[in-house]
Coordinates of C-alpha atoms in Angstrom, one line a residue:
Chain A
M129 CA 0.0 0.0 0.0
T130 CA 1.5 3.3 -1.1
I131 CA 1.8 6.4 1.1
K132 CA -0.8 9.1 0.3
V133 CA -0.4 12.8 0.7
S134 CA -3.0 12.7 3.5
D135 CA -0.6 10.4 5.4
I136 CA 2.2 12.9 5.6
G137 CA 0.3 16.1 5.8
E138 CA 0.5 19.6 4.2
K139 CA 3.5 20.8 6.2
E140 CA 5.6 17.9 5.0
L141 CA 4.6 18.5 1.4
I142 CA 5.7 22.1 1.7
R143 CA 8.9 21.0 3.3
Y144 CA 9.6 18.7 0.3
I145 CA 9.2 21.7 -2.1
I146 CA 11.4 23.9 0.0
A147 CA 14.1 21.2 0.4
N148 CA 14.3 20.9 -3.4
S149 CA 14.5 24.5 -4.2
K150 CA 17.4 26.7 -3.3
H151 CA 15.4 29.9 -3.9
I152 CA 12.6 29.8 -1.4
T153 CA 12.8 32.1 1.6
P154 CA 11.0 30.3 4.4
D155 CA 9.1 33.4 5.4
D156 CA 5.5 34.6 4.7
T157 CA 6.4 35.7 1.2
A158 CA 9.1 35.5 -1.5
I159 CA 11.6 38.4 -1.6
T160 CA 13.2 39.4 -4.8
Q161 CA 15.8 42.2 -4.9
F162 CA 15.3 45.1 -7.2
S163 CA 17.7 48.0 -7.6
D164 CA 16.2 50.2 -4.9
T165 CA 13.6 48.0 -3.2
N166 CA 12.4 44.4 -2.8
L167 CA 9.5 42.8 -4.7
I168 CA 7.4 40.9 -2.2
S169 CA 5.3 38.2 -3.7
T170 CA 3.0 35.5 -2.5
C171 CA 0.2 33.2 -3.8
D172 CA -2.5 31.4 -2.0
M173 CA -5.3 29.2 -3.3
L174 CA -8.8 28.9 -1.8
I175 CA -10.9 25.9 -2.4
Q176 CA -14.7 26.2 -1.9
S177 CA -15.2 23.0 0.0
R178 CA -12.3 23.8 2.3
H179 CA -12.2 27.5 2.8
F180 CA -15.7 28.8 2.3
P181 CA -18.3 28.0 4.9
D182 CA -21.7 27.0 3.5
N183 CA -23.2 30.3 4.6
M184 CA -20.5 32.5 3.0
S185 CA -21.8 34.8 0.3
Y186 CA -20.2 34.8 -3.2
F187 CA -19.1 38.4 -2.5
N188 CA -17.2 37.3 0.6
M189 CA -15.6 34.5 -1.2
G190 CA -14.1 37.0 -3.6
F191 CA -13.2 39.4 -0.8
K192 CA -11.4 36.6 1.2
S193 CA -9.4 35.5 -1.8
V194 CA -7.7 38.9 -1.7
T195 CA -7.5 39.1 2.1
V196 CA -5.5 35.8 2.5
N197 CA -2.9 37.0 0.1
V198 CA -2.7 40.6 1.2
S199 CA -2.3 39.3 4.8
D200 CA 1.1 37.8 3.8
L201 CA 2.1 41.2 2.4
A202 CA 1.1 42.8 5.7
A203 CA 3.2 40.3 7.6
M204 CA 6.3 41.6 5.7
G205 CA 5.3 45.2 6.1
A206 CA 5.0 45.5 2.3
K207 CA 3.1 48.2 0.4
P208 CA 0.7 46.4 -2.1
I209 CA 1.3 47.1 -5.8
G210 CA -0.8 44.5 -7.6
F211 CA -3.2 41.5 -7.4
L212 CA -3.6 38.7 -9.9
L213 CA -6.7 36.5 -9.9
A214 CA -7.1 33.0 -11.3
I215 CA -10.6 31.7 -10.8
A216 CA -12.1 28.4 -11.7
M217 CA -15.8 27.6 -11.3
P218 CA -18.5 25.0 -12.2
K219 CA -20.0 25.6 -15.7
D220 CA -23.5 25.8 -14.2
L221 CA -22.6 28.6 -11.8
D222 CA -25.0 31.5 -12.3
V223 CA -23.4 34.4 -14.1
D224 CA -24.8 36.6 -11.3
S225 CA -22.9 34.6 -8.7
F226 CA -19.7 34.9 -10.7
K227 CA -20.2 38.7 -10.9
E228 CA -20.7 38.8 -7.1
I229 CA -17.4 37.0 -6.6
I230 CA -15.7 39.5 -8.8
Q231 CA -17.3 42.4 -7.0
G232 CA -16.0 41.0 -3.8
V233 CA -12.5 40.8 -5.3
L234 CA -12.8 44.4 -6.5
E235 CA -14.1 45.7 -3.3
A236 CA -11.3 44.1 -1.4
C237 CA -8.7 45.4 -3.9
Y238 CA -10.1 48.9 -3.3
F239 CA -10.2 48.4 0.4
Y240 CA -6.5 47.3 0.5
S241 CA -5.4 49.8 -2.1
I242 CA -4.1 47.0 -4.3
P243 CA -4.9 47.2 -8.0
L244 CA -6.3 44.2 -9.8
I245 CA -3.8 43.9 -12.6
G246 CA -4.5 40.4 -14.1
G247 CA -7.2 37.8 -14.3
D248 CA -7.8 34.3 -15.7
T249 CA -10.9 32.1 -15.7
N250 CA -11.3 28.3 -15.9
E251 CA -13.8 25.5 -15.3
A252 CA -13.6 23.2 -12.4
S253 CA -16.0 21.1 -10.3
E254 CA -16.1 23.7 -7.5
I255 CA -15.1 27.3 -7.0
I256 CA -11.3 27.7 -6.7
I257 CA -9.7 31.0 -6.4
S258 CA -5.9 31.5 -6.6
G259 CA -4.7 34.9 -5.9
T260 CA -1.2 36.4 -6.2
A261 CA -0.4 39.5 -4.2
L262 CA 2.6 41.7 -5.1
G263 CA 4.1 44.4 -3.0
V264 CA 7.3 46.4 -2.4
C265 CA 9.3 46.9 0.7
E266 CA 12.8 48.2 1.3
N267 CA 13.2 46.5 4.6
P268 CA 10.8 43.5 4.8
L269 CA 9.9 42.3 8.3
M270 CA 10.9 38.7 8.7
K271 CA 9.2 36.2 11.1
D272 CA 12.1 35.0 13.2
T273 CA 14.2 38.0 13.8
Y274 CA 13.1 38.5 17.5
G275 CA 15.5 38.6 20.5
K276 CA 15.2 37.4 24.0
G277 CA 13.2 39.9 26.1
D278 CA 11.1 41.1 23.2
L279 CA 7.4 41.4 23.9
I280 CA 4.9 39.4 21.8
A281 CA 1.9 41.2 20.6
V282 CA -1.1 40.9 18.2
T283 CA -3.1 43.4 16.3
G284 CA -6.5 42.4 17.4
D285 CA -8.6 39.8 19.3
I286 CA -7.7 36.2 18.6
G287 CA -10.1 33.3 18.2
L288 CA -13.2 35.3 16.9
A289 CA -13.3 33.5 13.5
A290 CA -12.8 30.1 15.2
L291 CA -15.9 30.6 17.2
G292 CA -17.7 32.1 14.3
F293 CA -17.4 28.8 12.3
E294 CA -19.3 27.1 15.1
L295 CA -22.3 29.4 15.1
E296 CA -25.5 29.2 13.0
T297 CA -26.4 32.9 13.5
L298 CA -25.2 35.7 11.4
D299 CA -24.3 39.4 12.2
N300 CA -22.3 38.9 15.3
I301 CA -18.6 39.7 15.8
Y302 CA -17.6 36.0 15.6
T303 CA -19.4 35.0 12.4
N304 CA -18.5 38.4 10.8
K305 CA -14.8 37.6 11.4
A306 CA -15.3 34.1 10.0
L307 CA -17.0 35.2 6.8
K308 CA -15.1 38.4 6.2
P309 CA -11.7 38.5 7.9
I310 CA -9.6 41.6 7.3
A311 CA -5.9 41.8 6.6
R312 CA -3.8 44.3 8.6
V313 CA -2.0 46.0 5.7
K314 CA -1.7 49.5 7.2
E315 CA -0.6 48.0 10.5
G316 CA 2.1 45.9 8.8
Q317 CA 3.5 48.9 7.0
I318 CA 3.8 50.8 10.3
L319 CA 5.1 47.8 12.2
K320 CA 8.1 47.2 9.8
D321 CA 9.8 50.2 11.3
F322 CA 9.2 49.2 14.9
A323 CA 8.8 45.5 15.3
T324 CA 11.6 43.0 15.4
S325 CA 9.6 40.3 13.6
A326 CA 6.1 39.6 12.3
T327 CA 3.9 36.9 10.8
D328 CA 0.1 36.6 10.2
I329 CA -2.1 34.2 12.1
T330 CA -3.8 31.9 9.6
D331 CA -3.6 28.4 11.1
G332 CA -3.9 29.4 14.7
L333 CA -1.8 31.2 17.3
A334 CA -0.1 28.0 18.4
S335 CA 0.8 27.0 14.9
E336 CA 2.3 30.4 14.2
L337 CA 4.3 30.4 17.4
Y338 CA 5.9 27.1 16.5
E339 CA 6.4 28.3 12.9
I340 CA 8.5 31.3 14.1
K341 CA 10.2 29.4 17.0
K342 CA 14.0 29.2 16.8
D343 CA 16.3 26.9 18.8
N344 CA 17.1 28.2 22.3
F345 CA 14.2 30.6 22.2
G346 CA 10.8 30.1 23.8
F347 CA 7.6 32.0 24.2
M348 CA 5.5 32.6 27.3
I349 CA 1.9 33.7 26.6
Y350 CA -0.3 35.0 29.4
E351 CA -4.0 34.1 29.3
D352 CA -4.7 37.3 31.3
L353 CA -3.4 39.4 28.5
L354 CA -5.3 37.7 25.7
G355 CA -8.4 39.7 26.6
I356 CA -10.9 36.8 26.3
S357 CA -14.3 38.1 27.0
D358 CA -16.8 36.5 29.4
E359 CA -19.2 36.2 26.5
Y360 CA -16.6 34.2 24.5
K361 CA -16.1 31.8 27.4
Q362 CA -19.9 31.5 27.9
I363 CA -20.7 30.7 24.3
C364 CA -17.9 28.1 24.2
E365 CA -19.3 26.5 27.4
N366 CA -22.8 26.5 26.0
L367 CA -21.5 24.7 22.9
G368 CA -19.3 22.3 24.8
L369 CA -16.2 23.8 23.3
D370 CA -12.8 24.4 24.9
Y371 CA -12.3 28.2 24.6
L372 CA -8.5 27.9 24.7
D373 CA -8.6 25.3 21.9
K374 CA -10.6 27.8 19.8
I375 CA -8.2 30.6 20.5
F376 CA -5.0 28.7 19.9
H377 CA -5.7 25.9 17.4
V378 CA -8.0 27.0 14.7
G379 CA -6.9 30.3 13.2
E380 CA -8.3 32.3 10.3
D381 CA -7.7 35.4 12.4
F382 CA -5.4 37.2 9.9
E383 CA -4.2 39.3 12.7
L384 CA -0.5 40.1 12.8
L385 CA 1.6 38.3 15.5
F386 CA 4.7 40.4 16.1
T387 CA 7.5 41.0 18.5
I388 CA 8.8 44.3 19.7
S389 CA 11.3 45.7 22.1
K390 CA 9.8 47.2 25.2
D391 CA 11.4 50.6 24.3
N392 CA 9.4 50.8 21.0
L393 CA 6.0 50.3 22.5
D394 CA 5.1 53.9 23.3
T395 CA 5.7 55.1 19.8
L396 CA 3.6 52.4 18.1
A397 CA 0.6 54.1 16.4
I398 CA -1.6 51.0 15.8
D399 CA -4.1 49.0 17.8
Y400 CA -2.4 46.1 19.4
K401 CA -2.3 43.9 22.5
V402 CA 0.8 42.6 24.3
I403 CA 0.2 38.9 25.0
G404 CA 3.5 37.6 26.2
E405 CA 7.3 37.6 25.8
V406 CA 10.2 35.9 24.1
T407 CA 12.2 33.7 26.5
D408 CA 15.2 31.3 26.4
S409 CA 13.2 28.4 27.7
D410 CA 13.1 26.6 24.3
V411 CA 9.4 25.8 24.9
V412 CA 6.1 27.4 24.0
E413 CA 4.0 27.9 27.1
L414 CA 0.9 29.5 28.4
T415 CA 0.4 30.9 31.9
L416 CA -3.3 30.3 32.7
E417 CA -5.5 32.6 34.5
N418 CA -5.1 30.5 37.6
G419 CA -1.4 30.8 37.5
F420 CA -0.6 27.3 36.3
V421 CA 1.8 27.0 33.3
E422 CA 1.1 24.5 30.5
R423 CA 2.8 23.6 27.3
I424 CA 1.0 24.9 24.2
E425 CA 0.6 22.0 21.7
N426 CA 1.9 22.4 18.2
R427 CA -1.5 21.9 16.7
G428 CA -3.2 24.0 14.1
Y429 CA -5.4 23.7 11.1
E430 CA -3.7 21.4 8.6
H431 CA -5.0 19.9 5.4
Y432 CA -5.2 16.2 5.2
V433 CA -4.2 15.3 8.8
S434 CA -7.3 14.7 10.8
E435 CA -7.3 16.1 14.3
Chain B
M276 CA -34.1 30.0 -15.8
T277 CA -30.9 31.9 -14.8
I278 CA -28.0 32.5 -17.1
K279 CA -25.0 30.2 -16.4
V280 CA -21.3 30.9 -17.0
S281 CA -21.3 28.3 -19.7
D282 CA -23.9 30.2 -21.6
I283 CA -21.8 33.3 -22.0
G284 CA -18.3 31.7 -22.3
E285 CA -14.9 32.4 -20.9
K286 CA -14.0 35.4 -23.0
E287 CA -17.1 37.2 -21.8
L288 CA -16.2 36.4 -18.2
I289 CA -12.8 37.9 -18.7
R290 CA -14.3 40.9 -20.4
Y291 CA -16.5 41.5 -17.3
I292 CA -13.4 41.5 -15.1
I293 CA -11.5 43.8 -17.4
A294 CA -14.4 46.2 -17.7
N295 CA -14.7 46.5 -14.0
S296 CA -11.0 47.1 -13.3
K297 CA -9.1 50.2 -14.4
H298 CA -5.8 48.6 -14.0
I299 CA -5.7 45.6 -16.3
T300 CA -3.6 46.0 -19.4
P301 CA -5.3 43.9 -22.0
D302 CA -2.1 42.2 -23.1
D303 CA -0.4 38.8 -22.3
T304 CA 0.7 39.9 -18.9
A305 CA 0.4 42.8 -16.3
I306 CA 3.0 45.5 -16.5
T307 CA 4.0 47.4 -13.4
Q308 CA 6.4 50.2 -13.5
F309 CA 9.5 50.2 -11.3
S310 CA 12.2 52.9 -11.2
D311 CA 14.4 51.4 -13.9
T312 CA 12.4 48.5 -15.4
N313 CA 8.9 47.0 -15.6
L314 CA 7.7 44.1 -13.5
I315 CA 5.9 41.6 -15.9
S316 CA 3.5 39.3 -14.0
T317 CA 1.0 36.7 -15.1
C318 CA -0.9 33.8 -13.5
D319 CA -2.6 30.8 -15.1
M320 CA -4.3 27.9 -13.6
L321 CA -4.3 24.3 -15.0
I322 CA -7.1 21.9 -14.1
Q323 CA -6.4 18.2 -14.4
S324 CA -9.7 17.3 -16.2
R325 CA -9.3 20.2 -18.6
H326 CA -5.6 20.6 -19.3
F327 CA -3.9 17.3 -18.7
P328 CA -4.6 14.5 -21.2
D329 CA -5.1 11.1 -19.6
N330 CA -1.7 9.9 -20.7
M331 CA 0.2 12.8 -19.3
S332 CA 2.7 11.9 -16.7
Y333 CA 2.7 13.7 -13.3
F334 CA 6.2 15.1 -14.2
N335 CA 4.8 16.7 -17.4
M336 CA 1.8 18.2 -15.4
G337 CA 4.3 20.0 -13.3
F338 CA 6.4 21.0 -16.3
K339 CA 3.5 22.3 -18.2
S340 CA 2.3 24.4 -15.3
V341 CA 5.5 26.4 -15.6
T342 CA 5.4 26.5 -19.4
V343 CA 2.0 28.0 -19.7
N344 CA 3.0 30.9 -17.4
V345 CA 6.5 31.4 -18.7
S346 CA 5.0 31.5 -22.2
D347 CA 3.2 34.8 -21.3
L348 CA 6.5 36.2 -20.1
A349 CA 8.1 35.2 -23.5
A350 CA 5.3 36.9 -25.4
M351 CA 6.4 40.2 -23.7
G352 CA 10.1 39.6 -24.2
A353 CA 10.6 39.5 -20.4
K354 CA 13.5 38.0 -18.5
P355 CA 12.1 35.6 -15.9
I356 CA 12.8 36.4 -12.3
G357 CA 10.6 34.1 -10.2
F358 CA 7.8 31.5 -10.2
L359 CA 5.2 30.9 -7.5
L360 CA 3.4 27.6 -7.3
A361 CA 0.0 26.9 -5.7
I362 CA -1.0 23.3 -6.0
A363 CA -4.1 21.4 -4.9
M364 CA -4.5 17.7 -5.1
P365 CA -6.8 14.8 -3.9
K366 CA -5.9 13.5 -0.4
D367 CA -5.4 10.0 -1.8
L368 CA -2.8 11.0 -4.3
D369 CA 0.3 9.0 -3.9
V370 CA 3.2 11.0 -2.3
D371 CA 5.4 9.7 -5.1
S372 CA 3.1 11.2 -7.7
F373 CA 3.1 14.5 -5.8
K374 CA 6.9 14.4 -5.8
E375 CA 6.9 13.7 -9.6
I376 CA 4.8 16.8 -10.2
I377 CA 7.2 18.9 -8.1
Q378 CA 10.2 17.4 -10.0
G379 CA 8.5 18.5 -13.2
V380 CA 8.0 22.0 -11.9
L381 CA 11.7 22.2 -10.8
E382 CA 13.0 20.8 -14.0
A383 CA 11.0 23.4 -16.0
C384 CA 12.2 26.2 -13.7
Y385 CA 15.7 25.1 -14.3
F386 CA 15.1 24.8 -18.0
Y387 CA 13.6 28.3 -18.2
S388 CA 16.1 29.8 -15.7
I389 CA 13.2 30.9 -13.5
P390 CA 13.7 30.3 -9.8
L391 CA 10.9 28.7 -7.8
I392 CA 10.4 31.3 -5.1
G393 CA 7.2 30.4 -3.4
G394 CA 4.8 27.5 -2.9
D395 CA 1.5 26.5 -1.3
T396 CA -0.4 23.2 -1.1
N397 CA -4.1 22.4 -0.7
E398 CA -6.6 19.7 -1.0
A399 CA -9.1 19.5 -3.9
S400 CA -11.0 16.7 -5.8
E401 CA -8.5 16.8 -8.7
I402 CA -5.1 18.1 -9.4
I403 CA -5.1 21.9 -9.8
I404 CA -1.9 23.9 -10.4
S405 CA -1.9 27.6 -10.4
G406 CA 1.4 29.3 -11.3
T407 CA 2.5 32.9 -11.2
A408 CA 5.4 33.9 -13.4
L409 CA 7.3 37.1 -12.7
G410 CA 9.8 38.8 -15.1
V411 CA 11.4 42.1 -15.9
C412 CA 11.5 44.0 -19.1
E413 CA 12.5 47.6 -19.8
N414 CA 10.6 47.6 -23.1
P415 CA 7.9 45.0 -23.1
L416 CA 6.6 43.8 -26.4
M417 CA 2.8 44.4 -26.7
K418 CA 0.5 42.3 -28.9
D419 CA -1.1 45.0 -31.1
T420 CA 1.6 47.4 -32.0
Y421 CA 2.1 46.2 -35.5
G422 CA 1.8 48.3 -38.6
K423 CA 0.5 47.7 -42.1
G424 CA 3.0 45.9 -44.3
D425 CA 4.6 44.1 -41.3
L426 CA 5.2 40.4 -41.9
I427 CA 3.6 37.9 -39.6
A428 CA 5.8 35.1 -38.3
V429 CA 5.8 32.2 -35.8
T430 CA 8.7 30.6 -33.9
G431 CA 7.9 27.0 -34.9
D432 CA 5.5 24.6 -36.5
I433 CA 1.8 25.2 -35.6
G434 CA -0.7 22.5 -35.0
L435 CA 1.5 19.7 -33.7
A436 CA 0.0 19.5 -30.3
A437 CA -3.5 19.7 -31.7
L438 CA -2.8 16.5 -33.7
G439 CA -1.0 15.0 -30.7
F440 CA -4.2 15.1 -28.6
E441 CA -5.8 12.9 -31.2
L442 CA -3.2 10.2 -31.2
E443 CA -3.0 7.1 -29.0
T444 CA 0.7 6.5 -29.6
L445 CA 3.6 8.1 -27.7
D446 CA 7.0 9.3 -28.7
N447 CA 6.2 11.1 -31.9
I448 CA 6.6 14.9 -32.6
Y449 CA 2.9 15.5 -32.2
T450 CA 2.2 13.7 -28.9
N451 CA 5.5 15.0 -27.5
K452 CA 4.3 18.6 -28.2
A453 CA 0.9 17.9 -26.7
L454 CA 2.4 16.4 -23.5
K455 CA 5.4 18.6 -23.1
P456 CA 5.1 21.9 -24.9
I457 CA 8.0 24.4 -24.6
A458 CA 7.7 28.1 -24.1
R459 CA 9.9 30.4 -26.2
V460 CA 11.6 32.4 -23.5
K461 CA 14.9 33.0 -25.2
E462 CA 13.2 33.8 -28.5
G463 CA 10.9 36.3 -26.8
Q464 CA 13.8 38.2 -25.2
I465 CA 15.6 38.5 -28.6
L466 CA 12.3 39.4 -30.4
K467 CA 11.6 42.4 -28.2
D468 CA 14.3 44.4 -29.9
F469 CA 13.3 43.4 -33.4
A470 CA 9.5 42.6 -33.5
T471 CA 6.7 45.2 -33.7
S472 CA 4.3 43.0 -31.7
A473 CA 4.1 39.5 -30.2
T474 CA 1.8 37.1 -28.4
D475 CA 1.9 33.4 -27.6
I476 CA -0.4 30.8 -29.3
T477 CA -2.5 29.0 -26.7
D478 CA -6.0 28.9 -27.9
G479 CA -5.1 28.5 -31.6
L480 CA -3.6 30.6 -34.3
A481 CA -7.1 31.9 -35.4
S482 CA -8.0 32.9 -31.9
E483 CA -4.8 34.7 -31.4
L484 CA -5.1 36.6 -34.7
Y485 CA -8.5 37.8 -33.7
E486 CA -7.1 38.7 -30.2
I487 CA -4.5 41.0 -31.7
K488 CA -6.6 42.4 -34.5
K489 CA -7.2 46.1 -34.5
D490 CA -9.9 48.1 -36.4
N491 CA -8.9 48.8 -40.0
F492 CA -6.2 46.2 -39.9
G493 CA -6.3 42.7 -41.3
F494 CA -4.2 39.6 -41.7
M495 CA -3.4 37.5 -44.8
I496 CA -2.0 34.1 -43.9
Y497 CA -0.6 31.8 -46.7
E498 CA -1.1 28.1 -46.4
D499 CA 2.0 27.6 -48.5
L500 CA 4.1 29.3 -45.9
L501 CA 2.7 27.3 -42.9
G502 CA 5.1 24.4 -43.7
I503 CA 2.4 21.7 -43.2
S504 CA 4.1 18.3 -43.8
D505 CA 2.6 15.6 -46.0
E506 CA 2.7 13.4 -43.0
Y507 CA 0.5 15.8 -41.1
K508 CA -2.1 15.9 -43.8
Q509 CA -2.0 12.1 -44.2
I510 CA -2.5 11.4 -40.5
C511 CA -5.4 13.9 -40.4
E512 CA -7.0 12.3 -43.4
N513 CA -6.6 8.8 -41.9
L514 CA -8.3 10.0 -38.7
G515 CA -11.0 11.9 -40.6
L516 CA -9.8 15.3 -39.4
D517 CA -9.6 18.6 -41.2
Y518 CA -5.9 19.5 -41.0
L519 CA -6.5 23.2 -41.3
D520 CA -9.0 23.0 -38.4
K521 CA -6.3 21.4 -36.3
I522 CA -3.7 24.0 -37.2
F523 CA -5.9 27.0 -36.7
H524 CA -8.5 26.2 -34.1
V525 CA -7.1 24.1 -31.3
G526 CA -3.9 25.7 -30.0
E527 CA -1.6 24.6 -27.2
D528 CA 1.4 25.4 -29.4
F529 CA 3.0 27.9 -27.1
E530 CA 4.9 29.3 -30.1
L531 CA 5.2 33.0 -30.4
L532 CA 3.2 34.8 -33.0
F533 CA 4.9 38.0 -33.9
T534 CA 5.0 40.8 -36.5
I535 CA 8.2 42.3 -37.9
S536 CA 9.2 44.8 -40.4
K537 CA 10.7 43.3 -43.6
D538 CA 13.9 45.2 -42.9
N539 CA 14.5 43.6 -39.6
L540 CA 14.3 40.0 -40.8
D541 CA 17.9 39.4 -41.8
T542 CA 19.2 40.3 -38.3
L543 CA 16.8 38.0 -36.4
A544 CA 18.9 35.3 -34.7
I545 CA 16.1 32.8 -33.9
D546 CA 14.3 30.0 -35.7
Y547 CA 11.1 31.4 -37.2
K548 CA 8.8 31.1 -40.2
V549 CA 7.1 34.0 -42.0
I550 CA 3.4 33.0 -42.5
G551 CA 1.8 36.1 -43.8
E552 CA 1.4 39.8 -43.6
V553 CA -0.5 42.7 -42.0
T554 CA -3.0 44.3 -44.3
D555 CA -5.7 47.0 -44.2
S556 CA -8.4 44.7 -45.2
D557 CA -10.1 44.6 -41.8
V558 CA -10.5 40.8 -42.2
V559 CA -8.5 37.8 -41.2
E560 CA -7.9 35.6 -44.2
L561 CA -6.1 32.5 -45.5
T562 CA -4.8 32.0 -49.0
L563 CA -5.1 28.3 -49.6
E564 CA -2.6 26.2 -51.4
N565 CA -5.0 26.2 -54.4
G566 CA -5.0 30.0 -54.5
F567 CA -8.5 30.5 -53.2
V568 CA -8.9 32.9 -50.3
E569 CA -11.2 32.2 -47.4
R570 CA -12.1 33.9 -44.2
I571 CA -10.5 32.4 -41.0
E572 CA -13.2 31.8 -38.4
N573 CA -12.8 33.3 -35.0
R574 CA -12.9 30.0 -33.3
G575 CA -10.5 28.6 -30.8
Y576 CA -10.5 26.5 -27.6
E577 CA -12.8 28.1 -25.1
H578 CA -14.0 26.8 -21.8
Y579 CA -17.7 26.2 -21.4
V580 CA -18.8 27.0 -24.9
S581 CA -19.3 23.7 -26.8
E582 CA -17.9 23.7 -30.3

């Protein structure tokens, strides 16, 4: 019996690609030197059955396809310069639905100030949107350039989308985040001159912490600082969910996770929340509300591998 | 009954996207100005059930995904600088098959001197590969900048792949072209300093001629100059196929179709074949071997619309 891609998981597949290519920078995007700046480029594909909840509108599918790509530009502190769209759809899709998807793309491009510069259409059995985001940055912000003693921070509340995916109702802060997440492009561009590192949270806070972890460095996150509302805990309890699991291990937040020296905090002109610090413990830990410390598991959303 | 995307066809869908975006250059790629050059960018998605014949190896799927994108760079005369790969596949795909696809991508990247700089993997019901090719060019070659009296030329034989798709056998010039077409990157870079216009042939010679046609301009192609071999005609006759239909209306050649002033011909250091000339007839025509002139239909490979 042969080994299938689902046996080894998405991260291993990506590792295979990286191991066989000398030119891939293992950061949020590619970086290509130009004479006076760097081209920042990234591409992400969204698959309807995987990435679009059943109650997501066609407009929001288009909007999200831009968001996921622009979020990687944000993580580098890049200024967006162009978006390319490749979209495949079933032949019996209503033309009006196609137009709604495109309107979602265009609205997002306008929102993020990233011109739509190219497009391609195809036929497939479900809606598949592959976007490429291009940006420029003289001094891109990498994801592992933090130092011991740096503070760890995020640009917004974590875990909202994760809870949103569990809810039937619409028009609440959780479902809104799940159906229409927002990339932190302006924040990223400000952060590049203040932060020591940054990445965007897509597969969950835990997953990203392990993604950026270097040998001999560790992270201590404080539950007290996460700002988890009583409402959040209550909804999770009602639904029989572990609220810390939702916050750490699902993702789709598209907030920026960044590190910053204490000295630079006062000058930072964006909304953010300090949630922990960089240590030399070599482990990734959480200090709970009750004072106990537990290891954060390296577990996030991953294609193929069932949790 | 609502209108479906298959009712209006791929070209109309693309027209909708272009009509709603101020920033799309209707040429083979996007062009973004940098201080001392232009970024040339393009993305194309290949769908297994649409673009990969049943007898195509996984390696060649990967190779082709690079070729189709690099071909657009070639059409602009761009120098490749980077390739981004987004690939989705069924969860029960053998890991070895995945690795063969990646090896095909890497081999093509090496062949075209375009570094693989980014990658992303996903799960879908069939293999879907979306590639983005990036290049640079100070003076990109557009597709409609020809003048009356210019000669029309192509970089190789047209129609080989079209016949290849009809054949069961392997290892012949037709099937080889169908399964492993090659983009004319070097030729494109040379052409940009000599040709007056260029595009690459993907949906068929007829389709591309109509794509580049401007008002008050026409094209006269000469069957005598196409270099159609007796073998080609014989195989088509044996299979009950119209050889001119195969040559004009299927595509997948990835040769460059370009225009050039008579004066520049001698200095052109690439393999090419003059096949016709630019006229002011406002129609697209073919002078047959027997001397008769017929209109070339605007018909090529198009998703959704059944032929």
